[in-house]
Short mmCIF file of C-alpha atoms in Angstrom, two decimals:
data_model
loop_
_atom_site.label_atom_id
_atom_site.label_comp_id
_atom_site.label_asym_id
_atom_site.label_seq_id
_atom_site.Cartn_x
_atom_site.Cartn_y
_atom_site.Cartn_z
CA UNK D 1 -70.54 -38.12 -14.42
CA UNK D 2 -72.03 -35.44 -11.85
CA UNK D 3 -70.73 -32.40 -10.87
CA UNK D 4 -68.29 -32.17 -7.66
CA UNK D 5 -69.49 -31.48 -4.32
CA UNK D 6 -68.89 -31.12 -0.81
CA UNK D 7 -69.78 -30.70 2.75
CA UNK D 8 -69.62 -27.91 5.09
CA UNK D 9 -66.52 -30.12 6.54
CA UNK D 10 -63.48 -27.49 7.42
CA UNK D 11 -66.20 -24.23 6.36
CA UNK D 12 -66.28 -21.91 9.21
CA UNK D 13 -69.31 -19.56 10.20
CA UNK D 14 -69.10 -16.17 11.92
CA UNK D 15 -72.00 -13.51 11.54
CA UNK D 16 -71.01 -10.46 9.61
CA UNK D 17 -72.88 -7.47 9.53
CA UNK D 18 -72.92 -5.18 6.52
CA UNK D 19 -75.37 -2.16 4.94
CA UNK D 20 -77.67 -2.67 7.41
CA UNK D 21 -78.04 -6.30 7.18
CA UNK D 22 -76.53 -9.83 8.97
CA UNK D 23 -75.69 -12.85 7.68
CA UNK D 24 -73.57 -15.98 8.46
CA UNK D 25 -70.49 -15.99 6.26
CA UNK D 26 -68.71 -19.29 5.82
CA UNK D 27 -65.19 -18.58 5.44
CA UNK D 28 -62.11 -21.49 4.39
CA UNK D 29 -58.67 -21.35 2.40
CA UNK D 30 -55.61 -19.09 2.43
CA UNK D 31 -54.46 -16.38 -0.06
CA UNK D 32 -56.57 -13.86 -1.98
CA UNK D 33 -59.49 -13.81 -1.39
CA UNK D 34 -63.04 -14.49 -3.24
CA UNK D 35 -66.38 -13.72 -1.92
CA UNK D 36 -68.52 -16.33 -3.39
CA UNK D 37 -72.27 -15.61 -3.46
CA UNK D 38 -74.69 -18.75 -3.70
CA UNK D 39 -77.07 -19.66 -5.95
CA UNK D 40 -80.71 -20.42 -5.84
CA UNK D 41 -81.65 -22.77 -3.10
CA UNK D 42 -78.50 -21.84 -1.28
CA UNK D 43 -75.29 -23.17 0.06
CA UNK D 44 -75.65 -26.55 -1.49
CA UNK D 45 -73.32 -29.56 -1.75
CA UNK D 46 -72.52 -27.98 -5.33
CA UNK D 47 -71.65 -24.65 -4.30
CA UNK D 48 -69.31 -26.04 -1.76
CA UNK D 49 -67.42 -27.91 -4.35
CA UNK D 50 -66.94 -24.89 -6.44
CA UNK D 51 -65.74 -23.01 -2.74
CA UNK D 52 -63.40 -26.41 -2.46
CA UNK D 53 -61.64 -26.17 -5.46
CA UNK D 54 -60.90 -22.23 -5.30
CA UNK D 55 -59.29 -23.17 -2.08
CA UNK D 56 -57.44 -25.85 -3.34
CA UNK D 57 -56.22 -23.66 -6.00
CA UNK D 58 -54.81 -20.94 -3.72
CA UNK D 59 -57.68 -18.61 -2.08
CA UNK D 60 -59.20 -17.98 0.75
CA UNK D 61 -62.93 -18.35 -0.10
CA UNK D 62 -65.98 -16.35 1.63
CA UNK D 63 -69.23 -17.70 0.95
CA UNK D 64 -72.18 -15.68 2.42
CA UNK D 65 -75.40 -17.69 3.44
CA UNK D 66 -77.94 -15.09 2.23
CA UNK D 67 -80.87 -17.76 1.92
CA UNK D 68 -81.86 -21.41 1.99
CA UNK D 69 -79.72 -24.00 4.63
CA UNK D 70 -76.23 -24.23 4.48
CA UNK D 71 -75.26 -27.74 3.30
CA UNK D 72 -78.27 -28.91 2.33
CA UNK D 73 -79.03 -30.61 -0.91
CA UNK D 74 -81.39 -29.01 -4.04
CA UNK D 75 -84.72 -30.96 -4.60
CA UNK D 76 -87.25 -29.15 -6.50
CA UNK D 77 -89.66 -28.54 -3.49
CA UNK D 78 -86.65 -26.88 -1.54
CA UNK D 79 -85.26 -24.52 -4.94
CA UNK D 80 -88.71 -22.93 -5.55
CA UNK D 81 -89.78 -22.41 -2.03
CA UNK D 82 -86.75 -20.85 -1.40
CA UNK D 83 -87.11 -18.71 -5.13
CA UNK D 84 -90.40 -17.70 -4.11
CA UNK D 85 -89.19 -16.34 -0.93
CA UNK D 86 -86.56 -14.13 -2.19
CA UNK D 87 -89.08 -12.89 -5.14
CA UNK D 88 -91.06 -10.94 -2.59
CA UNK D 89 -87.59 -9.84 -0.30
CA UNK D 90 -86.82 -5.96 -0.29
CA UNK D 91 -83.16 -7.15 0.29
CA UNK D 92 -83.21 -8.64 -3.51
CA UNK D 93 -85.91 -6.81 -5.59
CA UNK D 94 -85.66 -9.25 -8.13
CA UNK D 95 -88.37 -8.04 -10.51
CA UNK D 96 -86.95 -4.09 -10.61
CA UNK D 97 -84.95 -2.83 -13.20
CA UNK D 98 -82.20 -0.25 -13.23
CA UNK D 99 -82.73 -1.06 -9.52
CA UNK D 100 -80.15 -0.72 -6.87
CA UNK D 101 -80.10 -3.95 -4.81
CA UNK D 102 -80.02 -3.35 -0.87
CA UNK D 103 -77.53 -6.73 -0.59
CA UNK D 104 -75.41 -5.26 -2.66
CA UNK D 105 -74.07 -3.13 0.10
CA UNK D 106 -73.71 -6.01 2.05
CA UNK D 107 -71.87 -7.57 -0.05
CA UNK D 108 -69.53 -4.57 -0.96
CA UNK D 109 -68.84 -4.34 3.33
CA UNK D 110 -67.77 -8.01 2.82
CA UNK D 111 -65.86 -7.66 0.11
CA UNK D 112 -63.60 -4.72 1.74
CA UNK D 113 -63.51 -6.88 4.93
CA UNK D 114 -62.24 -9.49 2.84
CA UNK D 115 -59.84 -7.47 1.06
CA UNK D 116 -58.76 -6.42 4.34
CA UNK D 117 -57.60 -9.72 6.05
CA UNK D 118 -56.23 -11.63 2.79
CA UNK D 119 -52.60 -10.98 0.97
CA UNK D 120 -53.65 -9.86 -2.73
CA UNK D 121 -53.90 -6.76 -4.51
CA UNK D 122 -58.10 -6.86 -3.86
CA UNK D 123 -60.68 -9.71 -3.70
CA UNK D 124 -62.70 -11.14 -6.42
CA UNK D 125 -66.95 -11.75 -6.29
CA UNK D 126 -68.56 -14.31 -7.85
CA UNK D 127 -72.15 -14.60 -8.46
CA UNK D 128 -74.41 -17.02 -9.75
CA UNK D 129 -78.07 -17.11 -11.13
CA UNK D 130 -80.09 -14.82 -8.89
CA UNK D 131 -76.50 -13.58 -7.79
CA UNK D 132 -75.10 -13.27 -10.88
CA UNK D 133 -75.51 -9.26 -11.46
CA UNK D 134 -74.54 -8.92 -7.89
CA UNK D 135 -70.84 -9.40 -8.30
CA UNK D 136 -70.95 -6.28 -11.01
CA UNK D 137 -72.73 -3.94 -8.58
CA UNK D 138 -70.12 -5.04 -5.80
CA UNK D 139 -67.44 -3.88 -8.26
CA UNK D 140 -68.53 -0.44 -7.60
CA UNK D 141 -66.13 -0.56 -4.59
CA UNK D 142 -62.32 -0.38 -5.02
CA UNK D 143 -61.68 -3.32 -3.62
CA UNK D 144 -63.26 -5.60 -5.98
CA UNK D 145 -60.76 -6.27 -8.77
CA UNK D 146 -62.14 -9.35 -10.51
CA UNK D 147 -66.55 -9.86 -10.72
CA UNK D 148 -67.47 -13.01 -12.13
CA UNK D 149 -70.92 -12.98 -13.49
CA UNK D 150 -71.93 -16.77 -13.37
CA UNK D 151 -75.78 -16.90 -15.71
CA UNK D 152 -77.05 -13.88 -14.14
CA UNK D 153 -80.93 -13.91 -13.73
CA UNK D 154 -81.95 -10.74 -11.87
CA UNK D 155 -84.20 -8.94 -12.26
CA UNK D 156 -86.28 -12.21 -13.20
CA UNK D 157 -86.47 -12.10 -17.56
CA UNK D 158 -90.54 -11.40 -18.31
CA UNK D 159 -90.12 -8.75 -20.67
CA UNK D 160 -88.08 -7.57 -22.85
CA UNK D 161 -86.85 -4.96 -20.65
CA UNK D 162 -85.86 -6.78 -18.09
CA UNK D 163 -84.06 -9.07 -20.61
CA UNK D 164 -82.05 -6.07 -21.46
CA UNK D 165 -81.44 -4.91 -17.81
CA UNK D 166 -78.04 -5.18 -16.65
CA UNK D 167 -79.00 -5.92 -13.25
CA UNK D 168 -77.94 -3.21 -11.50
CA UNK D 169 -78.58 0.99 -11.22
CA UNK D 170 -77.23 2.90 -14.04
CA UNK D 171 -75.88 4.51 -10.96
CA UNK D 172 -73.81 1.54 -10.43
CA UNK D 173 -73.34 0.60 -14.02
CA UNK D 174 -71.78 4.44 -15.22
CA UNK D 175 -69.21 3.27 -11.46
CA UNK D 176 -68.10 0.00 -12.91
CA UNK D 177 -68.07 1.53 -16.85
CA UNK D 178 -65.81 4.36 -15.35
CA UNK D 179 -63.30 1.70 -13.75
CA UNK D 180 -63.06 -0.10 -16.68
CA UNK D 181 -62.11 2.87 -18.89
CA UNK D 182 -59.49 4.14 -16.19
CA UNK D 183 -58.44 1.88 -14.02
CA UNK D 184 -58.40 -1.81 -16.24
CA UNK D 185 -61.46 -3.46 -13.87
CA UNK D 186 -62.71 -6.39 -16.05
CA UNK D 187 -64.98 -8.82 -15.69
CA UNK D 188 -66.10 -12.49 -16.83
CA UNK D 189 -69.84 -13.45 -17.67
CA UNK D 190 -70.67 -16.86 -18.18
CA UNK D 191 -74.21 -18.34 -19.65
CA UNK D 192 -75.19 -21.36 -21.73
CA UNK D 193 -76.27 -20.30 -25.38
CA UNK D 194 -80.24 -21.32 -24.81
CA UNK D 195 -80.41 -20.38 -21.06
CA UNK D 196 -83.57 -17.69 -20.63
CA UNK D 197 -83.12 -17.23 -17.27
CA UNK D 198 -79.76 -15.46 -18.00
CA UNK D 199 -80.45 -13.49 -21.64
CA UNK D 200 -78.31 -13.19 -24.76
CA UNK D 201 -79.84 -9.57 -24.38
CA UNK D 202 -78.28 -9.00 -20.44
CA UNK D 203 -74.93 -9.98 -21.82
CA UNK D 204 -75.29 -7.44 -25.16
CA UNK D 205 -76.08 -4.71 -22.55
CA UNK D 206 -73.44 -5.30 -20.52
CA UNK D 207 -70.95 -6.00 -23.42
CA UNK D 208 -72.14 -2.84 -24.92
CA UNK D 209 -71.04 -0.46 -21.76
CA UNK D 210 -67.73 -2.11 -20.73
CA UNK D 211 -66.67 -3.44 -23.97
CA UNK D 212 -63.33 -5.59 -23.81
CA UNK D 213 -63.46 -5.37 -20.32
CA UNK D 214 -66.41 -7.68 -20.37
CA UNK D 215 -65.41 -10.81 -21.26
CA UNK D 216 -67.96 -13.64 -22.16
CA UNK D 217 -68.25 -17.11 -22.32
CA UNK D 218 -71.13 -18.82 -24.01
CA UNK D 219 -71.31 -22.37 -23.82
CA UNK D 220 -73.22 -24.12 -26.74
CA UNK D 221 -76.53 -25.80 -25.41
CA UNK D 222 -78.39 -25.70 -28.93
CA UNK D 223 -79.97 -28.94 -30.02
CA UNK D 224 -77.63 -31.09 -31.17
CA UNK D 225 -74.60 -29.56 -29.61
CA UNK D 226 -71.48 -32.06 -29.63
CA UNK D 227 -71.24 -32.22 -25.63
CA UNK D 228 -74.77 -33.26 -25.77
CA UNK D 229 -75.50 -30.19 -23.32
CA UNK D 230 -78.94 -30.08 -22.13
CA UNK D 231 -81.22 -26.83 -23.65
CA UNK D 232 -82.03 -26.52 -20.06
CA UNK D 233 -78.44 -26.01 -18.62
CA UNK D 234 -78.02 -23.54 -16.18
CA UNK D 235 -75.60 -23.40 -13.81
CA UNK D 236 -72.29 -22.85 -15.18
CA UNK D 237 -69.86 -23.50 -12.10
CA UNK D 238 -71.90 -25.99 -10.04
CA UNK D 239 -74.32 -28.56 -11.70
CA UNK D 240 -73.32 -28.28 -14.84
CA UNK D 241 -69.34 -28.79 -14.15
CA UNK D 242 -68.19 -32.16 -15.56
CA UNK D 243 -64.41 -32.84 -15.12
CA UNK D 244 -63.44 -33.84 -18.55
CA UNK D 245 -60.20 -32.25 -20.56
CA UNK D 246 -62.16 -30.62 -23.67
CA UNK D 247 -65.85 -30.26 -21.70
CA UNK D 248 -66.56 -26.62 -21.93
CA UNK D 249 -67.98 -26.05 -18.32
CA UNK D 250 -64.51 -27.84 -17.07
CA UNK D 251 -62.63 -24.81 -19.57
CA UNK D 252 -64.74 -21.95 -18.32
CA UNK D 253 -64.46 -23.08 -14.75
CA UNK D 254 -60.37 -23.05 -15.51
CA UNK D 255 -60.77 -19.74 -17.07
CA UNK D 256 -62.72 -18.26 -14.09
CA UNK D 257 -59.79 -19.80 -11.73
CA UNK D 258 -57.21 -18.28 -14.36
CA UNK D 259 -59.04 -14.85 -13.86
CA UNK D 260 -58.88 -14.83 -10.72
CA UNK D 261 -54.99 -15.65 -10.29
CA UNK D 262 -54.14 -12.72 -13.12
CA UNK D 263 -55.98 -10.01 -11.22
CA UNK D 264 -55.69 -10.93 -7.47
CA UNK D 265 -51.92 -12.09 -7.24
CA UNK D 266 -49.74 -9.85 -4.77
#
């Protein structure tokens, strides 16, 4: 069994510009809404089928192409030429830490535009891999209500400091911390037990300065595990989604949905 995924059948693009930058944002579904940030090569047939089943569970879904070709498929060649491009893109800094991300700004303009076209109390962001910490640092506007930290990677894990780094300023971080003491923000992080790309250590930080209002899910991807979960498992939402009651990814991906429902519902 593979994960699900789609086309760009019924997805429609408009520019949208934002901090000082433009991108195409692909835009489906009706109800709250959820701006969801792509992976690492890009739009792919995966990501779509995560956008898909949001929208067939009630939102309307925002997906902005910030790299890579919208629709197309991962192969190896594709994932690290686009990874290598990004590496060396002021818009990312993906090596910094305590570093405030120029797309985050962006992605905070989206998020408000978002907020301000959909029914819903606020929007939710999800991000994934080199994403992942970007849904946090969006948070740091009001109208983000629900981040979803899906194996966040950036900055790139090295050394043990950037293992620790949250992914965003400390700017950004003492924002979000602040919400989550006074106004109830929370937020989901999701990572598979042996991933390095997305540390145990990212996860403590984070867990450390929001406390409860961090939740986490770890999925078990230790030798031997009873899913037979590959040590190399990644992507949470996407690739590594199989649609089985009891399968962990297929719980965490219900649990995400579940999130999002709880704190986006007028």
């Amino acid at each position: 069994m593979t994960a699900p995924e789609a086309d760009l059948t019924g997805w429609t693009p408009t520019p949208f510009t934002g901090g000082g930058f433009t991108h195409d944002v692909y835009r489906k579904g009706q109800g709250p809404g959820v701006v969801l940030i792509p992976e690492i090569p890009g739009i792919h047939p995966a990501v779509l089928g995560l956008g898909n089943h949001l929208v067939d569970n009630g939102f309307t879904v925002a997906i902005p192409s910030l790299f890579g070709t919208p629709g197309k498929a991962i192969t190896p060649g594709y994932a690290a030429s686009t990874l290598a491009r990004v590496c060396v893109t002021r818009e990312f800094t993906a090596f910094a830490t305590n570093a405030q991300r120029p797309v985050t700004a962006f992605l905070r303009a989206l998020a408000r535009d978002l907020n301000e076209q959909t029914p819903g109390k606020g929007v939710g962001v999800i991000g994934q891999c080199f994403t992942g910490g970007f849904a946090l640092a969006a948070a740091v506007d009001d109208a983000v209500l629900a981040p979803v930290l899906s194996q966040p990677s950036v900055p790139l894990s090295l050394t043990p400091k950037q293992r620790r780094d949250a992914g965003l300023s400390e700017v950004e971080l003492g924002v979000v911390a602040d919400r989550a003491a006074n106004e109830g923000l929370c937020a989901i992080g999701l990572r598979f037990s042996e991933d390095w790309m997305a540390p145990r250590e990212r996860f403590g930080t984070l867990k450390a300065r929001l406390g409860e209002a961090f939740e986490v899910i770890e999925i078990d991807s230790s030798p031997g595990n009873p899913h037979g979960i590959s040590r190399l498992a990644h992507s949470v939402l996407t690739d590594q989604v199989r649609e089985v009651e009891g399968h962990p990814t297929y719980a965490a991906r219900k649990r995400v949905v579940e999130f999002l429902t709880e704190r986006l519902a007028p």
